[in-house]
Protein backbone atom coordinates (compact mmCIF):
# COMPACT_ATOMS: atom_id res chain seq x y z
CA UNK A 1 0.00 0.00 0.00
CA UNK A 2 1.76 3.13 -1.17
CA UNK A 3 0.13 5.62 1.21
CA UNK A 4 0.69 4.75 4.87
CA UNK A 5 -2.30 6.86 5.90
CA UNK A 6 -4.79 4.84 3.83
CA UNK A 7 -5.23 1.08 3.76
CA UNK A 8 -7.33 -0.61 1.05
CA UNK A 9 -8.00 -4.33 0.74
CA UNK A 10 -10.39 -6.56 -1.18
CA UNK A 11 -12.28 -8.92 1.11
CA UNK A 12 -13.77 -12.33 0.33
CA UNK A 13 -17.55 -12.46 0.00
CA UNK A 14 -17.88 -14.80 2.99
CA UNK A 15 -17.97 -14.80 6.78
CA UNK A 16 -14.14 -14.92 6.68
CA UNK A 17 -14.23 -11.25 5.63
CA UNK A 18 -15.20 -10.14 9.15
CA UNK A 19 -12.11 -11.32 11.06
CA UNK A 20 -9.86 -10.20 8.20
CA UNK A 21 -11.35 -6.70 8.32
CA UNK A 22 -11.05 -6.55 12.12
CA UNK A 23 -7.38 -7.55 11.93
CA UNK A 24 -6.62 -4.91 9.31
CA UNK A 25 -8.30 -2.17 11.34
CA UNK A 26 -6.49 -3.25 14.51
CA UNK A 27 -3.14 -3.27 12.70
CA UNK A 28 -3.73 0.10 11.05
CA UNK A 29 -4.76 1.82 14.27
CA UNK A 30 -2.06 0.28 16.44
CA UNK A 31 0.63 1.52 14.06
CA UNK A 32 -0.03 5.23 14.71
CA UNK A 33 -0.29 7.63 17.61
CA UNK A 34 -2.65 9.18 18.40
CA UNK A 35 -5.22 6.73 17.11
CA UNK A 36 -8.91 6.09 17.43
CA UNK A 37 -10.19 3.43 19.82
CA UNK A 38 -9.30 0.23 17.96
CA UNK A 39 -11.86 -1.89 19.89
CA UNK A 40 -14.71 0.37 18.77
CA UNK A 41 -13.31 0.59 15.25
CA UNK A 42 -13.10 -3.21 15.03
CA UNK A 43 -16.69 -3.64 16.28
CA UNK A 44 -18.13 -1.11 13.85
CA UNK A 45 -16.06 -2.44 10.95
CA UNK A 46 -17.30 -5.97 11.69
CA UNK A 47 -20.89 -4.71 11.51
CA UNK A 48 -20.36 -3.00 8.15
CA UNK A 49 -18.55 -5.96 6.63
CA UNK A 50 -21.11 -8.47 7.91
CA UNK A 51 -23.89 -6.34 6.41
CA UNK A 52 -22.08 -6.18 3.06
CA UNK A 53 -21.65 -9.97 3.01
CA UNK A 54 -25.26 -10.60 4.04
CA UNK A 55 -27.01 -8.02 1.86
CA UNK A 56 -25.13 -8.20 -1.44
CA UNK A 57 -25.14 -10.84 -4.15
CA UNK A 58 -22.84 -13.80 -3.61
CA UNK A 59 -19.45 -13.23 -5.18
CA UNK A 60 -19.90 -9.46 -5.42
CA UNK A 61 -16.71 -7.58 -4.53
CA UNK A 62 -16.33 -6.09 -1.06
CA UNK A 63 -13.55 -3.67 -0.25
CA UNK A 64 -12.36 -2.20 3.04
CA UNK A 65 -10.76 1.24 3.17
CA UNK A 66 -9.20 2.51 6.41
CA UNK A 67 -8.01 6.11 6.39
CA UNK A 68 -5.91 7.38 9.26
CA UNK A 69 -6.72 11.01 9.94
CA UNK A 70 -4.83 13.50 12.08
CA UNK A 71 -7.79 13.51 14.45
CA UNK A 72 -8.95 9.86 14.25
CA UNK A 73 -9.91 7.49 11.47
CA UNK A 74 -12.50 6.85 8.80
CA UNK A 75 -13.50 3.33 7.75
CA UNK A 76 -15.42 2.59 4.55
CA UNK A 77 -16.85 -0.66 3.26
CA UNK A 78 -17.53 -0.70 -0.48
CA UNK A 79 -19.92 -3.17 -2.06
CA UNK A 80 -21.64 -3.66 -5.38
CA UNK A 81 -25.20 -2.87 -4.28
CA UNK A 82 -26.14 0.78 -4.92
CA UNK A 83 -29.13 0.67 -2.55
CA UNK A 84 -28.60 2.71 0.63
CA UNK A 85 -28.37 0.76 3.89
CA UNK A 86 -31.64 0.85 5.78
CA UNK A 87 -31.42 2.29 9.27
CA UNK A 88 -28.12 4.15 8.97
CA UNK A 89 -29.74 7.56 9.24
CA UNK A 90 -31.22 8.54 12.60
CA UNK A 91 -34.63 7.11 13.37
CA UNK A 92 -37.26 8.50 15.71
CA UNK A 93 -36.60 7.60 19.36
CA UNK A 94 -39.62 5.29 19.40
CA UNK A 95 -38.25 3.16 16.52
CA UNK A 96 -36.15 0.82 18.66
CA UNK A 97 -35.13 -2.62 17.38
CA UNK A 98 -37.38 -5.51 18.35
CA UNK A 99 -35.75 -7.07 21.44
CA UNK A 100 -36.70 -10.55 20.21
CA UNK A 101 -34.95 -10.23 16.86
CA UNK A 102 -31.34 -11.29 16.37
CA UNK A 103 -30.70 -8.64 13.71
CA UNK A 104 -31.23 -4.91 13.46
CA UNK A 105 -28.72 -3.48 15.91
CA UNK A 106 -25.56 -3.13 13.82
CA UNK A 107 -26.41 0.20 12.22
CA UNK A 108 -27.77 1.42 15.56
CA UNK A 109 -24.34 0.69 17.07
CA UNK A 110 -22.63 2.56 14.25
CA UNK A 111 -24.86 5.61 14.75
CA UNK A 112 -24.38 5.52 18.53
CA UNK A 113 -20.62 4.90 18.73
CA UNK A 114 -19.19 6.81 15.77
CA UNK A 115 -18.65 10.55 15.57
CA UNK A 116 -20.21 10.52 12.08
CA UNK A 117 -21.50 7.94 9.62
CA UNK A 118 -23.18 7.76 6.26
CA UNK A 119 -23.15 6.27 2.80
CA UNK A 120 -22.50 7.40 -0.72
CA UNK A 121 -22.92 5.97 -4.18
CA UNK A 122 -19.82 4.86 -6.00
CA UNK A 123 -19.19 3.93 -9.63
CA UNK A 124 -19.64 0.25 -8.66
CA UNK A 125 -22.28 0.43 -5.92
CA UNK A 126 -21.95 2.19 -2.58
CA UNK A 127 -19.60 2.94 0.28
CA UNK A 128 -20.86 2.89 3.88
CA UNK A 129 -18.58 4.71 6.31
CA UNK A 130 -18.02 5.88 9.86
CA UNK A 131 -15.47 8.11 11.58
CA UNK A 132 -14.03 7.90 15.06
CA UNK A 133 -12.06 10.62 16.85
CA UNK A 134 -8.57 10.03 18.21
CA UNK A 135 -8.47 8.90 21.82
CA UNK A 136 -7.82 11.76 24.21
CA UNK A 137 -5.20 9.76 26.13
CA UNK A 138 -3.46 8.30 23.08
PDB file of C-alpha atoms in Angstrom:
ATOM      1  CA  UNK A   1       0.000   0.000   0.000  1.00  0.00           C
ATOM      2  CA  UNK A   2       1.764   3.133  -1.168  1.00  0.00           C
ATOM      3  CA  UNK A   3       0.127   5.619   1.207  1.00  0.00           C
ATOM      4  CA  UNK A   4       0.691   4.752   4.871  1.00  0.00           C
ATOM      5  CA  UNK A   5      -2.304   6.858   5.902  1.00  0.00           C
ATOM      6  CA  UNK A   6      -4.791   4.840   3.826  1.00  0.00           C
ATOM      7  CA  UNK A   7      -5.235   1.080   3.759  1.00  0.00           C
ATOM      8  CA  UNK A   8      -7.330  -0.611   1.052  1.00  0.00           C
ATOM      9  CA  UNK A   9      -7.999  -4.328   0.737  1.00  0.00           C
ATOM     10  CA  UNK A  10     -10.394  -6.560  -1.178  1.00  0.00           C
ATOM     11  CA  UNK A  11     -12.277  -8.921   1.108  1.00  0.00           C
ATOM     12  CA  UNK A  12     -13.773 -12.326   0.334  1.00  0.00           C
ATOM     13  CA  UNK A  13     -17.549 -12.460   0.004  1.00  0.00           C
ATOM     14  CA  UNK A  14     -17.881 -14.796   2.986  1.00  0.00           C
ATOM     15  CA  UNK A  15     -17.971 -14.801   6.779  1.00  0.00           C
ATOM     16  CA  UNK A  16     -14.142 -14.922   6.676  1.00  0.00           C
ATOM     17  CA  UNK A  17     -14.227 -11.250   5.633  1.00  0.00           C
ATOM     18  CA  UNK A  18     -15.199 -10.141   9.146  1.00  0.00           C
ATOM     19  CA  UNK A  19     -12.111 -11.325  11.063  1.00  0.00           C
ATOM     20  CA  UNK A  20      -9.857 -10.195   8.195  1.00  0.00           C
ATOM     21  CA  UNK A  21     -11.350  -6.705   8.320  1.00  0.00           C
ATOM     22  CA  UNK A  22     -11.050  -6.550  12.118  1.00  0.00           C
ATOM     23  CA  UNK A  23      -7.380  -7.551  11.931  1.00  0.00           C
ATOM     24  CA  UNK A  24      -6.618  -4.909   9.308  1.00  0.00           C
ATOM     25  CA  UNK A  25      -8.296  -2.166  11.342  1.00  0.00           C
ATOM     26  CA  UNK A  26      -6.487  -3.253  14.515  1.00  0.00           C
ATOM     27  CA  UNK A  27      -3.135  -3.273  12.701  1.00  0.00           C
ATOM     28  CA  UNK A  28      -3.733   0.096  11.049  1.00  0.00           C
ATOM     29  CA  UNK A  29      -4.760   1.823  14.274  1.00  0.00           C
ATOM     30  CA  UNK A  30      -2.064   0.276  16.438  1.00  0.00           C
ATOM     31  CA  UNK A  31       0.630   1.519  14.062  1.00  0.00           C
ATOM     32  CA  UNK A  32      -0.032   5.233  14.707  1.00  0.00           C
ATOM     33  CA  UNK A  33      -0.293   7.634  17.605  1.00  0.00           C
ATOM     34  CA  UNK A  34      -2.650   9.182  18.402  1.00  0.00           C
ATOM     35  CA  UNK A  35      -5.217   6.729  17.109  1.00  0.00           C
ATOM     36  CA  UNK A  36      -8.907   6.095  17.435  1.00  0.00           C
ATOM     37  CA  UNK A  37     -10.190   3.430  19.816  1.00  0.00           C
ATOM     38  CA  UNK A  38      -9.301   0.228  17.964  1.00  0.00           C
ATOM     39  CA  UNK A  39     -11.858  -1.887  19.887  1.00  0.00           C
ATOM     40  CA  UNK A  40     -14.710   0.372  18.769  1.00  0.00           C
ATOM     41  CA  UNK A  41     -13.311   0.595  15.246  1.00  0.00           C
ATOM     42  CA  UNK A  42     -13.102  -3.209  15.031  1.00  0.00           C
ATOM     43  CA  UNK A  43     -16.686  -3.641  16.281  1.00  0.00           C
ATOM     44  CA  UNK A  44     -18.132  -1.109  13.847  1.00  0.00           C
ATOM     45  CA  UNK A  45     -16.059  -2.440  10.954  1.00  0.00           C
ATOM     46  CA  UNK A  46     -17.297  -5.966  11.689  1.00  0.00           C
ATOM     47  CA  UNK A  47     -20.892  -4.715  11.513  1.00  0.00           C
ATOM     48  CA  UNK A  48     -20.359  -2.996   8.153  1.00  0.00           C
ATOM     49  CA  UNK A  49     -18.545  -5.961   6.625  1.00  0.00           C
ATOM     50  CA  UNK A  50     -21.111  -8.469   7.914  1.00  0.00           C
ATOM     51  CA  UNK A  51     -23.891  -6.340   6.406  1.00  0.00           C
ATOM     52  CA  UNK A  52     -22.079  -6.184   3.061  1.00  0.00           C
ATOM     53  CA  UNK A  53     -21.647  -9.970   3.007  1.00  0.00           C
ATOM     54  CA  UNK A  54     -25.258 -10.603   4.037  1.00  0.00           C
ATOM     55  CA  UNK A  55     -27.013  -8.025   1.863  1.00  0.00           C
ATOM     56  CA  UNK A  56     -25.132  -8.204  -1.443  1.00  0.00           C
ATOM     57  CA  UNK A  57     -25.143 -10.840  -4.153  1.00  0.00           C
ATOM     58  CA  UNK A  58     -22.838 -13.798  -3.606  1.00  0.00           C
ATOM     59  CA  UNK A  59     -19.455 -13.230  -5.183  1.00  0.00           C
ATOM     60  CA  UNK A  60     -19.902  -9.459  -5.416  1.00  0.00           C
ATOM     61  CA  UNK A  61     -16.714  -7.581  -4.531  1.00  0.00           C
ATOM     62  CA  UNK A  62     -16.328  -6.089  -1.064  1.00  0.00           C
ATOM     63  CA  UNK A  63     -13.546  -3.671  -0.250  1.00  0.00           C
ATOM     64  CA  UNK A  64     -12.364  -2.205   3.041  1.00  0.00           C
ATOM     65  CA  UNK A  65     -10.756   1.241   3.171  1.00  0.00           C
ATOM     66  CA  UNK A  66      -9.197   2.508   6.408  1.00  0.00           C
ATOM     67  CA  UNK A  67      -8.015   6.108   6.388  1.00  0.00           C
ATOM     68  CA  UNK A  68      -5.911   7.383   9.259  1.00  0.00           C
ATOM     69  CA  UNK A  69      -6.718  11.013   9.936  1.00  0.00           C
ATOM     70  CA  UNK A  70      -4.833  13.504  12.078  1.00  0.00           C
ATOM     71  CA  UNK A  71      -7.789  13.512  14.454  1.00  0.00           C
ATOM     72  CA  UNK A  72      -8.946   9.858  14.246  1.00  0.00           C
ATOM     73  CA  UNK A  73      -9.908   7.488  11.465  1.00  0.00           C
ATOM     74  CA  UNK A  74     -12.501   6.846   8.796  1.00  0.00           C
ATOM     75  CA  UNK A  75     -13.497   3.334   7.745  1.00  0.00           C
ATOM     76  CA  UNK A  76     -15.425   2.591   4.555  1.00  0.00           C
ATOM     77  CA  UNK A  77     -16.849  -0.659   3.258  1.00  0.00           C
ATOM     78  CA  UNK A  78     -17.531  -0.696  -0.478  1.00  0.00           C
ATOM     79  CA  UNK A  79     -19.923  -3.171  -2.062  1.00  0.00           C
ATOM     80  CA  UNK A  80     -21.641  -3.661  -5.382  1.00  0.00           C
ATOM     81  CA  UNK A  81     -25.204  -2.871  -4.282  1.00  0.00           C
ATOM     82  CA  UNK A  82     -26.140   0.776  -4.923  1.00  0.00           C
ATOM     83  CA  UNK A  83     -29.129   0.673  -2.550  1.00  0.00           C
ATOM     84  CA  UNK A  84     -28.596   2.707   0.629  1.00  0.00           C
ATOM     85  CA  UNK A  85     -28.373   0.762   3.886  1.00  0.00           C
ATOM     86  CA  UNK A  86     -31.644   0.847   5.783  1.00  0.00           C
ATOM     87  CA  UNK A  87     -31.422   2.287   9.269  1.00  0.00           C
ATOM     88  CA  UNK A  88     -28.120   4.155   8.970  1.00  0.00           C
ATOM     89  CA  UNK A  89     -29.740   7.559   9.240  1.00  0.00           C
ATOM     90  CA  UNK A  90     -31.221   8.543  12.597  1.00  0.00           C
ATOM     91  CA  UNK A  91     -34.631   7.114  13.373  1.00  0.00           C
ATOM     92  CA  UNK A  92     -37.262   8.496  15.711  1.00  0.00           C
ATOM     93  CA  UNK A  93     -36.602   7.604  19.358  1.00  0.00           C
ATOM     94  CA  UNK A  94     -39.622   5.289  19.400  1.00  0.00           C
ATOM     95  CA  UNK A  95     -38.255   3.161  16.522  1.00  0.00           C
ATOM     96  CA  UNK A  96     -36.153   0.823  18.656  1.00  0.00           C
ATOM     97  CA  UNK A  97     -35.129  -2.618  17.384  1.00  0.00           C
ATOM     98  CA  UNK A  98     -37.380  -5.506  18.350  1.00  0.00           C
ATOM     99  CA  UNK A  99     -35.750  -7.070  21.444  1.00  0.00           C
ATOM    100  CA  UNK A 100     -36.702 -10.554  20.212  1.00  0.00           C
ATOM    101  CA  UNK A 101     -34.953 -10.226  16.856  1.00  0.00           C
ATOM    102  CA  UNK A 102     -31.337 -11.294  16.365  1.00  0.00           C
ATOM    103  CA  UNK A 103     -30.696  -8.637  13.710  1.00  0.00           C
ATOM    104  CA  UNK A 104     -31.232  -4.910  13.465  1.00  0.00           C
ATOM    105  CA  UNK A 105     -28.719  -3.477  15.911  1.00  0.00           C
ATOM    106  CA  UNK A 106     -25.562  -3.126  13.819  1.00  0.00           C
ATOM    107  CA  UNK A 107     -26.408   0.196  12.219  1.00  0.00           C
ATOM    108  CA  UNK A 108     -27.774   1.420  15.556  1.00  0.00           C
ATOM    109  CA  UNK A 109     -24.336   0.692  17.070  1.00  0.00           C
ATOM    110  CA  UNK A 110     -22.630   2.560  14.251  1.00  0.00           C
ATOM    111  CA  UNK A 111     -24.860   5.607  14.752  1.00  0.00           C
ATOM    112  CA  UNK A 112     -24.376   5.524  18.528  1.00  0.00           C
ATOM    113  CA  UNK A 113     -20.620   4.901  18.732  1.00  0.00           C
ATOM    114  CA  UNK A 114     -19.188   6.812  15.765  1.00  0.00           C
ATOM    115  CA  UNK A 115     -18.651  10.552  15.565  1.00  0.00           C
ATOM    116  CA  UNK A 116     -20.209  10.520  12.081  1.00  0.00           C
ATOM    117  CA  UNK A 117     -21.501   7.944   9.616  1.00  0.00           C
ATOM    118  CA  UNK A 118     -23.175   7.758   6.258  1.00  0.00           C
ATOM    119  CA  UNK A 119     -23.152   6.269   2.803  1.00  0.00           C
ATOM    120  CA  UNK A 120     -22.498   7.401  -0.721  1.00  0.00           C
ATOM    121  CA  UNK A 121     -22.918   5.974  -4.182  1.00  0.00           C
ATOM    122  CA  UNK A 122     -19.820   4.864  -6.004  1.00  0.00           C
ATOM    123  CA  UNK A 123     -19.187   3.926  -9.629  1.00  0.00           C
ATOM    124  CA  UNK A 124     -19.635   0.248  -8.655  1.00  0.00           C
ATOM    125  CA  UNK A 125     -22.278   0.426  -5.919  1.00  0.00           C
ATOM    126  CA  UNK A 126     -21.950   2.187  -2.575  1.00  0.00           C
ATOM    127  CA  UNK A 127     -19.600   2.940   0.283  1.00  0.00           C
ATOM    128  CA  UNK A 128     -20.857   2.888   3.876  1.00  0.00           C
ATOM    129  CA  UNK A 129     -18.583   4.714   6.307  1.00  0.00           C
ATOM    130  CA  UNK A 130     -18.023   5.881   9.862  1.00  0.00           C
ATOM    131  CA  UNK A 131     -15.474   8.108  11.576  1.00  0.00           C
ATOM    132  CA  UNK A 132     -14.027   7.904  15.058  1.00  0.00           C
ATOM    133  CA  UNK A 133     -12.058  10.619  16.849  1.00  0.00           C
ATOM    134  CA  UNK A 134      -8.568  10.031  18.214  1.00  0.00           C
ATOM    135  CA  UNK A 135      -8.473   8.896  21.820  1.00  0.00           C
ATOM    136  CA  UNK A 136      -7.819  11.759  24.205  1.00  0.00           C
ATOM    137  CA  UNK A 137      -5.199   9.756  26.134  1.00  0.00           C
ATOM    138  CA  UNK A 138      -3.463   8.300  23.082  1.00  0.00           C
TER     139      UNK A 138
END
